[in-house]
Coordinates of N, CA and C in Angstrom, one line a residue:
Chain A
G4 N -11.4 -5.2 -8.3 CA -10.0 -5.0 -8.8 C -9.0 -5.9 -8.1
A5 N -7.9 -6.0 -8.7 CA -6.9 -6.9 -8.2 C -6.1 -6.4 -7.0
G6 N -6.1 -5.0 -6.9 CA -5.3 -4.4 -5.9 C -6.1 -3.6 -4.9
V7 N -5.4 -2.9 -4.0 CA -6.0 -2.1 -3.0 C -6.4 -0.8 -3.7
S8 N -7.6 -0.4 -3.6 CA -8.1 0.8 -4.3 C -8.4 1.9 -3.3
Q9 N -7.9 3.1 -3.6 CA -8.2 4.3 -2.7 C -8.8 5.4 -3.5
S10 N -9.7 6.1 -2.9 CA -10.3 7.3 -3.5 C -10.6 8.4 -2.4
P11 N -10.5 9.7 -2.8 CA -10.0 10.2 -4.1 C -8.5 10.0 -4.1
S12 N -7.9 10.1 -5.3 CA -6.5 10.0 -5.5 C -5.9 11.4 -5.1
N13 N -6.6 12.4 -5.3 CA -6.1 13.8 -4.9 C -7.3 14.6 -4.3
K14 N -7.0 15.3 -3.2 CA -8.1 16.1 -2.6 C -7.5 17.4 -2.1
V15 N -8.0 18.5 -2.5 CA -7.6 19.8 -1.9 C -8.8 20.3 -1.2
T16 N -8.6 20.7 0.1 CA -9.7 21.1 0.9 C -9.3 22.4 1.7
E17 N -10.3 23.1 2.1 CA -10.0 24.3 2.9 C -9.8 24.0 4.4
K18 N -9.0 24.7 5.0 CA -8.8 24.5 6.5 C -10.1 24.6 7.2
G19 N -10.4 23.6 8.1 CA -11.6 23.6 8.9 C -12.7 22.7 8.3
K20 N -12.5 22.2 7.0 CA -13.5 21.3 6.4 C -13.2 19.9 6.9
D21 N -14.2 19.1 6.8 CA -14.1 17.6 7.0 C -13.8 16.9 5.7
V22 N -13.0 15.9 5.8 CA -12.7 15.0 4.6 C -12.9 13.6 4.9
E23 N -13.3 12.8 3.9 CA -13.4 11.4 4.0 C -12.5 10.7 2.9
L24 N -11.7 9.8 3.3 CA -10.9 9.0 2.4 C -11.3 7.6 2.4
R25 N -11.4 7.0 1.2 CA -12.0 5.6 1.2 C -10.9 4.6 0.7
C26 N -11.0 3.4 1.3 CA -10.1 2.3 0.9 C -10.9 1.1 0.7
D27 N -10.7 0.4 -0.5 CA -11.3 -0.8 -0.8 C -10.2 -1.9 -0.9
P28 N -10.1 -2.7 0.1 CA -9.0 -3.7 0.2 C -9.1 -4.8 -0.8
I29 N -8.1 -5.6 -0.9 CA -8.1 -6.8 -1.8 C -9.2 -7.8 -1.2
S30 N -10.0 -8.3 -2.0 CA -11.0 -9.2 -1.6 C -10.5 -10.4 -0.8
G31 N -11.1 -10.6 0.4 CA -10.7 -11.7 1.2 C -9.6 -11.4 2.3
H32 N -9.0 -10.2 2.1 CA -8.0 -9.8 3.1 C -8.7 -9.3 4.4
T33 N -8.2 -9.9 5.5 CA -8.9 -9.6 6.8 C -8.3 -8.4 7.5
A34 N -7.0 -8.1 7.2 CA -6.3 -7.0 7.9 C -6.3 -5.8 7.0
L35 N -6.5 -4.7 7.6 CA -6.5 -3.4 6.8 C -5.8 -2.3 7.6
Y36 N -4.9 -1.6 7.0 CA -4.1 -0.6 7.7 C -4.2 0.8 7.0
W37 N -4.1 1.8 7.8 CA -4.0 3.2 7.4 C -2.6 3.7 7.9
Y38 N -1.9 4.3 6.9 CA -0.6 5.0 7.2 C -0.7 6.4 6.6
R39 N 0.2 7.3 7.2 CA 0.3 8.6 6.6 C 1.7 8.9 6.3
Q40 N 2.0 9.5 5.2 CA 3.3 9.8 4.7 C 3.4 11.3 4.4
S41 N 4.1 12.0 5.2 CA 4.3 13.5 5.0 C 5.6 13.7 4.2
L42 N 5.7 14.8 3.6 CA 6.9 15.1 2.7 C 8.1 15.0 3.5
G43 N 9.0 14.2 3.0 CA 10.3 14.0 3.7 C 10.3 13.1 4.9
Q44 N 9.1 12.6 5.3 CA 9.0 11.8 6.5 C 8.8 10.3 6.1
G45 N 8.9 9.5 7.1 CA 8.6 8.1 6.9 C 7.2 7.8 7.1
L46 N 6.8 6.6 6.9 CA 5.4 6.2 7.1 C 5.0 6.2 8.6
E47 N 3.9 6.9 8.9 CA 3.4 6.9 10.2 C 2.1 6.1 10.3
F48 N 2.1 5.1 11.2 CA 1.0 4.3 11.4 C -0.2 5.0 12.0
L49 N -1.4 4.8 11.5 CA -2.5 5.5 12.1 C -3.5 4.5 12.8
I50 N -3.9 3.5 12.1 CA -4.9 2.5 12.6 C -4.9 1.2 11.8
Y51 N -5.2 0.1 12.5 CA -5.5 -1.1 11.7 C -6.7 -1.9 12.2
F52 N -7.3 -2.6 11.3 CA -8.4 -3.5 11.6 C -8.0 -4.9 11.3
Q53 N -8.5 -5.8 12.1 CA -8.3 -7.2 11.9 C -9.6 -8.0 12.1
G54 N -10.2 -8.4 11.0 CA -11.4 -9.1 11.1 C -12.5 -8.4 11.9
N55 N -13.1 -9.1 12.9 CA -14.1 -8.4 13.7 C -13.6 -7.9 15.1
S56 N -12.2 -8.0 15.2 CA -11.7 -7.5 16.5 C -11.7 -6.0 16.5
A57 N -11.6 -5.5 17.8 CA -11.6 -4.0 17.9 C -10.3 -3.5 17.3
P58 N -10.5 -2.3 16.5 CA -9.3 -1.8 15.8 C -8.2 -1.3 16.8
D59 N -7.0 -1.3 16.3 CA -5.9 -0.7 17.0 C -5.8 0.8 16.6
K60 N -6.2 1.7 17.4 CA -6.3 3.1 17.1 C -5.1 3.9 17.6
S61 N -4.1 3.2 18.1 CA -3.0 3.8 18.9 C -2.2 4.9 18.1
G62 N -2.3 4.8 16.8 CA -1.5 5.8 16.0 C -2.3 7.0 15.6
L63 N -3.6 7.1 15.8 CA -4.3 8.3 15.4 C -3.8 9.5 16.2
P64 N -3.4 10.6 15.4 CA -2.7 11.7 16.0 C -3.6 12.6 16.9
S65 N -4.9 12.6 16.7 CA -5.8 13.4 17.5 C -7.2 12.9 17.4
D66 N -8.1 13.4 18.2 CA -9.5 13.0 18.1 C -10.2 13.5 16.9
R67 N -9.5 14.3 16.1 CA -10.1 14.7 14.8 C -10.1 13.6 13.8
F68 N -9.3 12.6 14.0 CA -9.2 11.5 13.1 C -10.0 10.3 13.6
S69 N -10.7 9.7 12.7 CA -11.4 8.4 13.0 C -11.5 7.6 11.8
A70 N -11.8 6.3 12.0 CA -11.9 5.4 10.8 C -12.8 4.3 11.2
E71 N -13.5 3.8 10.2 CA -14.4 2.7 10.4 C -14.2 1.7 9.2
R72 N -14.6 0.5 9.4 CA -14.5 -0.5 8.4 C -15.9 -1.3 8.4
T73 N -16.6 -1.1 7.3 CA -17.9 -1.7 7.3 C -17.9 -3.1 6.7
G74 N -18.6 -4.0 7.3 CA -18.8 -5.4 6.7 C -17.4 -6.1 6.5
G75 N -16.4 -5.7 7.2 CA -15.1 -6.3 7.1 C -14.4 -6.1 5.8
S76 N -14.9 -5.0 5.1 CA -14.3 -4.8 3.7 C -13.9 -3.3 3.6
V77 N -14.7 -2.5 3.0 CA -14.3 -1.1 2.8 C -14.1 -0.3 4.1
S78 N -13.1 0.5 4.0 CA -12.8 1.4 5.2 C -12.8 2.9 4.8
T79 N -13.3 3.7 5.7 CA -13.3 5.1 5.5 C -12.5 5.8 6.6
L80 N -11.5 6.7 6.3 CA -10.8 7.5 7.2 C -11.4 8.9 7.2
T81 N -11.8 9.4 8.3 CA -12.4 10.7 8.3 C -11.5 11.6 9.1
I82 N -11.3 12.8 8.6 CA -10.5 13.9 9.3 C -11.4 15.0 9.4
Q83 N -11.7 15.4 10.7 CA -12.6 16.5 10.9 C -11.8 17.8 11.1
R84 N -12.4 18.9 10.7 CA -11.8 20.3 11.0 C -10.3 20.2 10.6
T85 N -10.1 19.9 9.3 CA -8.7 19.7 8.8 C -7.8 20.9 9.1
Q86 N -6.6 20.6 9.4 CA -5.5 21.6 9.6 C -4.5 21.5 8.5
Q87 N -3.6 22.5 8.3 CA -2.6 22.4 7.3 C -1.6 21.3 7.5
E88 N -1.4 21.0 8.8 CA -0.4 19.9 9.1 C -1.0 18.6 8.7
D89 N -2.3 18.5 8.4 CA -2.8 17.2 8.0 C -2.5 16.9 6.5
S90 N -1.9 17.9 5.8 CA -1.5 17.6 4.4 C -0.5 16.5 4.3
A91 N -0.8 15.5 3.6 CA 0.1 14.3 3.5 C -0.5 13.3 2.5
V92 N 0.2 12.3 2.3 CA -0.4 11.2 1.5 C -0.9 10.1 2.5
Y93 N -2.2 9.7 2.4 CA -2.8 8.7 3.2 C -2.8 7.4 2.5
L94 N -2.1 6.5 3.0 CA -1.9 5.2 2.3 C -2.7 4.1 3.1
C95 N -3.4 3.3 2.3 CA -4.2 2.2 2.9 C -3.5 0.9 2.4
A96 N -3.5 -0.1 3.2 CA -2.9 -1.4 2.9 C -3.8 -2.5 3.4
S97 N -3.7 -3.7 2.8 CA -4.4 -4.9 3.3 C -3.5 -6.1 3.2
S98 N -3.8 -7.1 4.0 CA -3.1 -8.4 4.0 C -4.0 -9.5 4.3
P99 N -3.7 -10.7 3.9 CA -4.6 -11.8 4.1 C -4.9 -12.0 5.6
W100 N -3.9 -11.8 6.4 CA -4.1 -11.8 7.9 C -2.9 -11.1 8.4
L101 N -3.0 -10.7 9.7 CA -1.9 -10.0 10.4 C -0.6 -10.8 10.3
G102 N 0.5 -10.1 10.0 CA 1.8 -10.8 9.9 C 2.2 -11.3 8.6
N103 N 1.3 -11.1 7.6 CA 1.5 -11.6 6.2 C 2.0 -10.4 5.4
T104 N 2.3 -10.7 4.1 CA 2.7 -9.6 3.2 C 1.6 -8.6 3.1
I105 N 2.1 -7.4 3.1 CA 1.1 -6.2 3.0 C 1.1 -5.6 1.7
Y106 N -0.1 -5.3 1.1 CA -0.2 -4.7 -0.2 C -0.8 -3.3 0.0
F107 N -0.1 -2.4 -0.6 CA -0.5 -1.0 -0.5 C -1.3 -0.5 -1.7
G108 N -2.2 0.5 -1.4 CA -2.8 1.2 -2.5 C -1.9 2.4 -3.0
E109 N -2.4 3.1 -3.9 CA -1.6 4.2 -4.5 C -1.7 5.5 -3.6
G110 N -2.6 5.5 -2.7 CA -2.6 6.6 -1.7 C -3.6 7.7 -2.1
S111 N -4.0 8.5 -1.1 CA -4.9 9.7 -1.3 C -4.0 10.9 -0.9
W112 N -3.8 11.8 -1.9 CA -2.9 12.9 -1.6 C -3.9 14.0 -1.1
L113 N -3.7 14.4 0.2 CA -4.5 15.5 0.8 C -3.7 16.8 0.9
T114 N -4.3 17.8 0.4 CA -3.7 19.2 0.6 C -4.7 20.0 1.3
V115 N -4.3 20.6 2.4 CA -5.2 21.5 3.2 C -4.7 22.9 3.0
V116 N -5.6 23.8 2.4 CA -5.1 25.2 2.1 C -5.9 26.2 3.0
Chain B
K18 N 10.4 1.3 22.5 CA 9.7 1.6 21.2 C 10.7 1.2 20.1
Q19 N 10.1 0.4 19.1 CA 10.9 0.0 18.0 C 11.3 1.2 17.1
E20 N 12.5 1.3 16.7 CA 13.0 2.3 15.8 C 13.7 1.6 14.7
V21 N 13.5 2.1 13.5 CA 14.1 1.5 12.3 C 14.9 2.6 11.6
T22 N 16.1 2.3 11.3 CA 17.0 3.2 10.6 C 17.6 2.7 9.3
Q23 N 17.6 3.5 8.3 CA 18.1 3.1 7.0 C 19.3 4.0 6.6
I24 N 20.4 3.3 6.2 CA 21.5 4.1 5.8 C 22.1 3.4 4.5
P25 N 22.4 4.2 3.5 CA 22.4 5.7 3.5 C 21.0 6.2 3.2
A26 N 20.7 7.5 3.3 CA 19.5 8.1 3.0 C 19.3 8.2 1.5
A27 N 20.4 8.3 0.8 CA 20.4 8.4 -0.7 C 21.7 7.8 -1.3
L28 N 21.5 7.2 -2.4 CA 22.7 6.5 -3.0 C 22.5 6.6 -4.6
S29 N 23.7 6.9 -5.2 CA 23.7 7.0 -6.6 C 24.8 6.0 -7.2
V30 N 24.5 5.2 -8.1 CA 25.4 4.2 -8.6 C 25.3 4.1 -10.1
P31 N 26.4 3.7 -10.8 CA 26.3 3.5 -12.2 C 25.6 2.1 -12.5
E32 N 25.0 2.1 -13.6 CA 24.3 0.9 -14.1 C 25.3 -0.3 -14.0
G33 N 24.8 -1.5 -13.6 CA 25.6 -2.7 -13.6 C 26.2 -3.0 -12.3
E34 N 26.3 -2.0 -11.4 CA 26.9 -2.3 -10.1 C 26.0 -3.1 -9.2
N35 N 26.7 -3.9 -8.3 CA 26.0 -4.6 -7.3 C 26.0 -3.6 -6.1
L36 N 24.9 -3.6 -5.3 CA 24.8 -2.7 -4.2 C 24.1 -3.3 -3.0
V37 N 24.3 -2.7 -1.9 CA 23.7 -3.1 -0.6 C 23.1 -2.0 0.1
L38 N 21.8 -2.2 0.5 CA 21.1 -1.2 1.3 C 21.0 -1.8 2.7
N39 N 21.1 -0.9 3.7 CA 21.2 -1.3 5.1 C 20.0 -0.9 5.9
C40 N 19.6 -1.7 6.8 CA 18.4 -1.5 7.7 C 18.8 -2.0 9.1
S41 N 18.6 -1.1 10.1 CA 18.8 -1.6 11.5 C 17.6 -1.3 12.3
F42 N 17.4 -2.1 13.3 CA 16.2 -2.0 14.2 C 16.7 -2.2 15.6
T43 N 16.0 -1.5 16.6 CA 16.4 -1.5 17.9 C 16.0 -2.7 18.8
D44 N 14.8 -3.2 18.5 CA 14.3 -4.4 19.2 C 14.4 -5.6 18.4
S45 N 15.3 -6.5 18.8 CA 15.6 -7.7 18.0 C 14.5 -8.8 18.0
A46 N 13.5 -8.6 18.9 CA 12.5 -9.6 19.0 C 11.4 -9.4 18.0
I47 N 11.7 -9.5 16.8 CA 10.8 -9.1 15.7 C 10.0 -10.4 15.2
Y48 N 8.9 -10.1 14.6 CA 8.1 -11.2 14.1 C 8.4 -11.4 12.6
N49 N 8.6 -10.4 11.9 CA 9.1 -10.4 10.5 C 9.6 -9.1 10.1
L50 N 10.3 -9.1 8.9 CA 10.8 -7.9 8.3 C 10.5 -7.9 6.8
Q51 N 10.1 -6.7 6.4 CA 9.7 -6.6 4.9 C 10.5 -5.5 4.3
W52 N 10.8 -5.7 3.0 CA 11.4 -4.7 2.2 C 10.4 -4.3 1.1
F53 N 10.2 -2.9 0.9 CA 9.3 -2.4 0.0 C 10.1 -1.5 -1.0
R54 N 9.4 -1.2 -2.1 CA 9.9 -0.3 -3.1 C 8.8 0.8 -3.3
Q55 N 9.2 2.0 -3.4 CA 8.2 3.1 -3.6 C 8.7 4.0 -4.8
D56 N 8.0 4.0 -5.9 CA 8.3 4.9 -7.0 C 7.7 6.3 -6.7
P57 N 8.2 7.4 -7.2 CA 7.7 8.7 -7.0 C 6.2 8.8 -7.2
G58 N 5.5 9.3 -6.3 CA 4.0 9.5 -6.5 C 3.2 8.3 -6.4
K59 N 3.8 7.2 -6.0 CA 3.1 5.9 -6.0 C 3.0 5.3 -4.6
G60 N 2.3 4.2 -4.5 CA 2.2 3.5 -3.2 C 3.4 2.6 -3.1
L61 N 3.4 1.7 -2.1 CA 4.5 0.8 -1.9 C 4.3 -0.5 -2.5
T62 N 5.4 -1.1 -3.0 CA 5.3 -2.5 -3.5 C 6.1 -3.4 -2.7
S63 N 5.6 -4.5 -2.2 CA 6.3 -5.4 -1.4 C 7.3 -6.2 -2.2
L64 N 8.6 -6.2 -1.7 CA 9.6 -6.9 -2.5 C 9.9 -8.3 -1.8
L65 N 10.2 -8.3 -0.6 CA 10.6 -9.5 0.1 C 10.1 -9.5 1.6
L66 N 9.7 -10.6 2.1 CA 9.3 -10.7 3.5 C 10.1 -11.8 4.1
I67 N 10.8 -11.5 5.2 CA 11.6 -12.5 5.9 C 11.0 -12.7 7.3
Q68 N 10.6 -14.0 7.5 CA 10.1 -14.3 8.9 C 11.2 -14.4 9.9
S69 N 10.9 -14.3 11.1 CA 11.9 -14.2 12.2 C 12.8 -15.4 12.2
S70 N 12.3 -16.6 11.8 CA 13.0 -17.8 11.8 C 13.9 -18.0 10.6
Q71 N 13.8 -17.1 9.6 CA 14.6 -17.2 8.4 C 15.8 -16.3 8.4
R72 N 16.8 -16.6 7.6 CA 18.0 -15.9 7.5 C 18.0 -15.0 6.2
E73 N 17.4 -15.5 5.2 CA 17.4 -14.7 3.9 C 16.2 -15.1 3.0
Q74 N 16.0 -14.2 2.1 CA 15.0 -14.5 1.0 C 15.5 -13.9 -0.3
T75 N 15.2 -14.6 -1.3 CA 15.7 -14.1 -2.7 C 14.5 -14.0 -3.6
S76 N 14.6 -13.0 -4.5 CA 13.6 -12.9 -5.6 C 14.4 -12.2 -6.7
G77 N 14.6 -13.0 -7.8 CA 15.3 -12.5 -8.9 C 16.7 -11.9 -8.6
R78 N 16.9 -10.7 -8.9 CA 18.2 -10.0 -8.6 C 18.3 -9.5 -7.1
L79 N 17.3 -9.7 -6.4 CA 17.2 -9.2 -5.0 C 17.4 -10.3 -4.0
N80 N 18.2 -10.0 -3.0 CA 18.4 -10.9 -1.9 C 18.4 -10.1 -0.6
A81 N 17.6 -10.5 0.3 CA 17.5 -9.8 1.6 C 17.9 -10.8 2.7
S82 N 18.8 -10.3 3.6 CA 19.2 -11.1 4.7 C 18.7 -10.5 6.0
L83 N 18.7 -11.4 7.1 CA 18.2 -10.9 8.4 C 19.1 -11.5 9.4
D84 N 19.7 -10.6 10.3 CA 20.4 -11.0 11.5 C 19.7 -10.4 12.7
K85 N 18.9 -11.2 13.3 CA 18.1 -10.7 14.4 C 18.9 -10.3 15.6
S86 N 19.9 -11.1 15.9 CA 20.7 -10.8 17.1 C 21.4 -9.5 17.0
S87 N 21.8 -9.0 15.8 CA 22.5 -7.7 15.7 C 21.5 -6.6 15.3
G88 N 20.2 -7.0 15.1 CA 19.2 -6.0 14.7 C 19.5 -5.4 13.3
R89 N 19.9 -6.3 12.3 CA 20.2 -5.7 11.0 C 19.6 -6.6 9.9
S90 N 19.3 -5.9 8.8 CA 18.9 -6.5 7.6 C 19.6 -5.8 6.4
T91 N 19.9 -6.5 5.4 CA 20.5 -5.9 4.2 C 19.7 -6.3 3.0
L92 N 19.6 -5.4 2.0 CA 19.0 -5.8 0.7 C 20.1 -5.6 -0.3
Y93 N 20.4 -6.7 -1.0 CA 21.4 -6.8 -2.0 C 20.7 -6.8 -3.3
I94 N 21.1 -5.8 -4.2 CA 20.6 -5.8 -5.6 C 21.8 -6.0 -6.5
A95 N 21.6 -7.1 -7.3 CA 22.7 -7.5 -8.2 C 22.5 -6.8 -9.6
A96 N 23.6 -6.5 -10.2 CA 23.5 -5.9 -11.6 C 22.5 -4.9 -11.7
S97 N 22.6 -3.8 -11.0 CA 21.6 -2.7 -11.0 C 21.3 -2.2 -12.3
Q98 N 20.0 -1.8 -12.5 CA 19.5 -1.2 -13.7 C 18.8 0.1 -13.5
P99 N 18.7 1.0 -14.4 CA 18.0 2.3 -14.2 C 16.6 2.1 -13.7
G100 N 16.0 1.0 -14.1 CA 14.6 0.8 -13.6 C 14.5 0.4 -12.1
D101 N 15.7 0.2 -11.5 CA 15.7 0.0 -10.1 C 15.6 1.3 -9.3
S102 N 15.8 2.4 -9.9 CA 15.7 3.7 -9.3 C 14.4 3.9 -8.6
A103 N 14.4 4.1 -7.3 CA 13.2 4.2 -6.4 C 13.7 4.4 -5.0
T104 N 12.7 4.6 -4.1 CA 13.0 4.6 -2.7 C 12.7 3.2 -2.1
Y105 N 13.7 2.7 -1.4 CA 13.5 1.3 -0.8 C 13.3 1.5 0.7
L106 N 12.2 0.9 1.2 CA 11.9 1.0 2.6 C 11.9 -0.3 3.3
C107 N 12.4 -0.3 4.5 CA 12.5 -1.5 5.4 C 11.4 -1.3 6.5
A108 N 10.8 -2.4 6.9 CA 9.8 -2.3 7.9 C 9.8 -3.6 8.7
V109 N 9.6 -3.4 10.0 CA 9.6 -4.6 10.9 C 8.3 -4.7 11.7
M110 N 7.9 -5.9 12.0 CA 6.7 -6.2 12.7 C 7.1 -6.9 14.0
L111 N 6.7 -6.3 15.2 CA 7.1 -6.9 16.5 C 6.4 -8.2 16.8
S112 N 5.2 -8.2 16.5 CA 4.4 -9.5 16.7 C 3.3 -9.6 15.6
G113 N 2.6 -10.7 15.6 CA 1.7 -10.9 14.5 C 0.5 -10.0 14.5
N114 N 0.3 -9.3 15.7 CA -0.9 -8.4 15.7 C -0.4 -6.9 16.1
T115 N 0.7 -6.6 15.6 CA 1.2 -5.2 15.7 C 1.5 -4.6 14.3
P116 N 1.3 -3.3 14.1 CA 1.6 -2.8 12.7 C 3.1 -2.7 12.4
L117 N 3.3 -2.6 11.1 CA 4.7 -2.5 10.7 C 5.3 -1.1 11.1
V118 N 6.5 -1.1 11.5 CA 7.2 0.1 11.8 C 8.3 0.3 10.7
F119 N 8.2 1.5 10.0 CA 9.0 1.7 8.8 C 10.2 2.6 9.1
G120 N 11.3 2.4 8.3 CA 12.4 3.3 8.3 C 12.0 4.4 7.3
K121 N 12.9 5.4 7.2 CA 12.6 6.5 6.3 C 13.0 6.2 4.8
G122 N 13.7 5.1 4.6 CA 14.0 4.7 3.2 C 15.4 5.2 2.8
T123 N 15.8 4.5 1.7 CA 17.0 4.9 1.0 C 16.6 5.2 -0.5
R124 N 16.9 6.4 -0.9 CA 16.5 6.8 -2.3 C 17.7 6.4 -3.2
L125 N 17.4 5.5 -4.1 CA 18.4 4.9 -5.0 C 18.3 5.5 -6.4
S126 N 19.4 5.9 -7.0 CA 19.4 6.3 -8.4 C 20.5 5.5 -9.1
V127 N 20.0 4.8 -10.1 CA 21.0 4.0 -11.0 C 21.1 4.8 -12.3
I128 N 22.4 5.2 -12.5 CA 22.7 6.0 -13.7 C 23.1 5.2 -14.9
A129 N 22.4 5.4 -16.0 CA 22.8 4.7 -17.2 C 24.1 5.1 -17.8

């Protein structure tokens, strides 16, 4: 596709379950970002990947959160033992390289009940 | 720690008005600044990117300016239309290998 693709678009899960969110960036983009947007809040940085460099995980809120990027393309954000405060929209973005224009996906809406 | 503030939080204007959205940031040593638009229930769409060496960027009815020394940027929208109604977010990057830091946005309503 032409844009950043995220799946699922909506996910309702029970507290304590694990969830995986997927991001397929624009082809050829070396930088990939994950952000979280909670109701009424700004965008909170979680993690970014740049090529083969070690990812910047400084924004991950707890060790329940992890992310990987396979083959420099698709990324998966995993949240273990979900809590109600994890309910948010998880946005993925990519750019040709760090410092360039960033293109966002439509987001994955996560609701933990 | 870089902080980005956007004022006002919400703005309602009649169609046809010119308007200005404000963004301020605490650390003036930025790499670039970007303005985004977010429609309800959607992701973000990049509008304009201003590199630290630039003073302004224009795209159609949009003009963004950057004053690094004062830590400010403005987004000027000319001849506003109802289709411009959305939340506008400002974000700054401190260096080429740091993530964007976002403001909380200005929710704009253009009334026909």
